Amino acid sequence: MVPIKESCVDVLIIGAGPAGLMMAAWMAKCGINTRIIDKRGTKVFNGQADGLQCRTLEIMESLGFGHRAWRESNHMLEVCMWNPDEAGILRRSDRIADTLPGLSRFQQAVLHQGRIERFFLDEIEDCSGIRVERGVMPTSLNIDEEAVEDQHAYPITVILRHLTEEEATPNQTATVADGQSVRNGIYRSNLAKDDTDDLLATSKLNEKANTEEIVHAKYMLGADGAHSWTRKQIGLSLEGESTDYIWGVLDIVPITDFPDIRMRCAIHSANSGSVMIIPRENKLVRVYVQLTTTQKIGDEAGGRADRSKVSPEVIIGEAQKILAPYKISYKKLDWWTAYQIGQRVGTEFSVHERVFLAGDAVHTHSPKAGQGMNVSMQDTFNLGWKIASVLKGQANRSILKTYQSERRKVAQDLIAFDHKFSRLFSGRPAKGDADAEGVKMTDFKDAFTKGNLFVSGTNVDYGASTIVAKAGDASVQGDGTDVLVGDEKNRLISNQELAPGLVVGKRIPSVKILSQADARPWHLQELLPSNGRWRVLVFPGDVQSQAQAAQLIDVANSFDASNSFVYCFTPAGGPIDAVFEIFAIHRAPRTAVTIFDFPSIFRRFSETDGYDYDKIYVDDISYHEGHGKIYEEFGIAEHGCIVVVRPDQHVSYIGSLSEPAAVTQFFSAFMVPQME
Ligand code: FAD
């Protein structure tokens, strides 16, 4: 008998959907020893999620492939609302901007999940060589509870089974009416029974050598979707309600006389239900139709619907009724699916801060706000850098508690939003003011407009903790989670008034600034790529003023001292900016100063490479791209300020130039000293 293979890995990721791939991307960028497995033999090729919110595009840009998504996607600029008029005739009742103007340098766009997964796979492989191991699934999970607090231990033991190609590739095509063979998403949908147990049972019959292996891991992520095997193993559950709403989804090239087919549309018919139109890449249009239980495609309330009753014909039939008198049909069908919505959120997002859950494994909701893929990726965008910095011995394990306190709150807010929005979207339009049971279209528009800010992802505001220095009780978060990490009495609180346009806890907005060295305009976020580093942005104001120049020298001396955060928490022998990058963004006229008017910490010199020209920026007008006015945008007055930004671009701390030592105090609460 061949002995069973046994190995160790720092991070084991179960599931290579958007959440798992985002985690793998962080691990790749931070150089962490990682394996990512998926039970399926292939990635998604078409269909499934498609909405990309502004924040997701910003994140993708920070990972190096946002431009691919931006170029290939369909950009959605306007939402049109169609409702029955007093005579019951469908009319366009309103138009609003799809993304609130000024929110981000990106606007909401759509591109199918398969392309997004492709961009991730390319980037991950290019920078690390990590590849998704397909046709592999876990069969058992064991956690050594005695070892969970030991930094060097591998407390997680997982047995992995390798499937045959046949087992890993379920049939996902369906032949539809006109003979086209079209991929459908039913096999991944929650209307289909999960096949994990069946796969585990049938794959036992393969008695090939080496079909199983033992893996010991320091950390594990269950990004294995709504049916999450990992969640069941660690005994966690989702709380919330299952709705009777069943949604049919068609990706078609429509043949229609409906005038707004290339706009995002929310359409309420008088009596036939609602439809959402999402214009997509390559002339495709996604049609989301709510299939009502009266069509007898649903089961008992709360039960699983009979999926054999759902077909592309049923879905387009519903769309035709809702859109009448306009006509809609198709010759080209790219993909279709149907699924039933549950609005649920996990009670816990991890056990022992060793095994974590992310994405659909910890929250499920309707697709209407286009949040599934976005929030799932943003979960692991929050978690990845934290695990990487703990594994590298830079940060204390205590910061891992902030994953749950930060992301569970987002999931809860999303479920609350979805709950309200779903009902407004699915309800029958009110027939006049006296119709209390109907949905008032003014309420719907209001919810839609407010919802646009929420769903953009740019408004996520993380609560107080040791890594978010703001007022508030850091020991208890909004969701009741105990997140005390560090010494609450000595916890640093930001001076938010120094930069009211920046919110401690939110992602830093992007504004254009110019390189002092060569006058090139840059978006601030372009200077903050996702590589695990913290950024300290020093805003000295006008450095032509003697007082401001003197303050800048004090800040630089403090940061350059041997007891500063830079020297205490950066591993000796490596690059000085391996953990922290320090930037100066001033507001003197660009041509009135040179880089040599700035302390050397902002233009470090190397014998081989000369000066660093990439750390000094100016708030001034560019030749070709206007004036970003960052001081005005962020509300920074002439006395300036210091801003600390996390590796995921969220603002951690805002403080005065006159208290530079506070930055060391901030980092001392959770960073691990690197030198005696
Ligand atoms: P998933 O994308 O589900 O990825 C989980 C991965 O884990 C899969 O690759 C799976 O093969 C793998 N896996 C599962 N179990 C195991 C196991 N035991 N071992 C190993 N691997 C495992 N969202 C929208 O915003 N718009 C939409 O139109 C939309 N349509 C959807 C249609 C369908 C049919 C489905 C299922 C979802 C849809 N969603 C939509 C939701 C969106 O796809 C998800 O929110 C998003 O994919 C969640 O990402 P995830 O990585 O958490 O999970």
Short mmCIF file of N, CA, C and O in Angstrom, two decimals, residues 176 250 310-317 330 333 336:
data_model
loop_
_atom_site.label_atom_id
_atom_site.label_comp_id
_atom_site.label_asym_id
_atom_site.label_seq_id
_atom_site.Cartn_x
_atom_site.Cartn_y
_atom_site.Cartn_z
N VAL A 176 -32.27 23.38 -24.99
CA VAL A 176 -33.49 24.19 -24.92
C VAL A 176 -34.26 24.13 -26.23
O VAL A 176 -33.78 23.56 -27.21
N LEU A 250 -31.96 35.09 -17.19
CA LEU A 250 -31.61 34.75 -18.58
C LEU A 250 -30.53 35.69 -19.05
O LEU A 250 -30.65 36.90 -18.87
N VAL A 310 -38.89 25.07 -14.05
CA VAL A 310 -38.30 26.33 -14.51
C VAL A 310 -37.51 26.08 -15.79
O VAL A 310 -36.73 25.14 -15.85
N SER A 311 -37.75 26.91 -16.76
CA SER A 311 -37.01 26.77 -18.02
C SER A 311 -36.85 28.17 -18.61
O SER A 311 -37.54 29.11 -18.19
N PRO A 312 -36.01 28.31 -19.63
CA PRO A 312 -35.87 29.64 -20.27
C PRO A 312 -37.21 30.12 -20.83
O PRO A 312 -37.50 31.32 -20.80
N GLU A 313 -38.04 29.17 -21.30
CA GLU A 313 -39.35 29.58 -21.87
C GLU A 313 -40.24 30.19 -20.78
O GLU A 313 -40.93 31.18 -21.01
N VAL A 314 -40.21 29.59 -19.59
CA VAL A 314 -41.02 30.13 -18.49
C VAL A 314 -40.53 31.53 -18.14
O VAL A 314 -41.32 32.46 -17.96
N ILE A 315 -39.21 31.69 -18.11
CA ILE A 315 -38.65 32.98 -17.68
C ILE A 315 -38.96 34.07 -18.71
O ILE A 315 -39.43 35.15 -18.37
N ILE A 316 -38.74 33.76 -20.00
CA ILE A 316 -39.00 34.82 -21.01
C ILE A 316 -40.51 35.10 -21.10
O ILE A 316 -40.93 36.23 -21.33
N GLY A 317 -41.32 34.07 -20.86
CA GLY A 317 -42.78 34.26 -20.88
C GLY A 317 -43.20 35.29 -19.83
O GLY A 317 -44.02 36.17 -20.09
N TYR A 330 -35.74 36.20 -28.14
CA TYR A 330 -34.30 36.05 -28.40
C TYR A 330 -34.05 34.88 -29.34
O TYR A 330 -34.88 33.97 -29.44
N LEU A 333 -29.27 32.53 -26.61
CA LEU A 333 -29.34 32.40 -25.15
C LEU A 333 -27.96 31.94 -24.68
O LEU A 333 -27.46 30.91 -25.11
N TRP A 336 -28.62 30.51 -18.38
CA TRP A 336 -29.82 30.80 -17.59
C TRP A 336 -29.75 30.04 -16.28
O TRP A 336 -29.02 29.06 -16.15
#
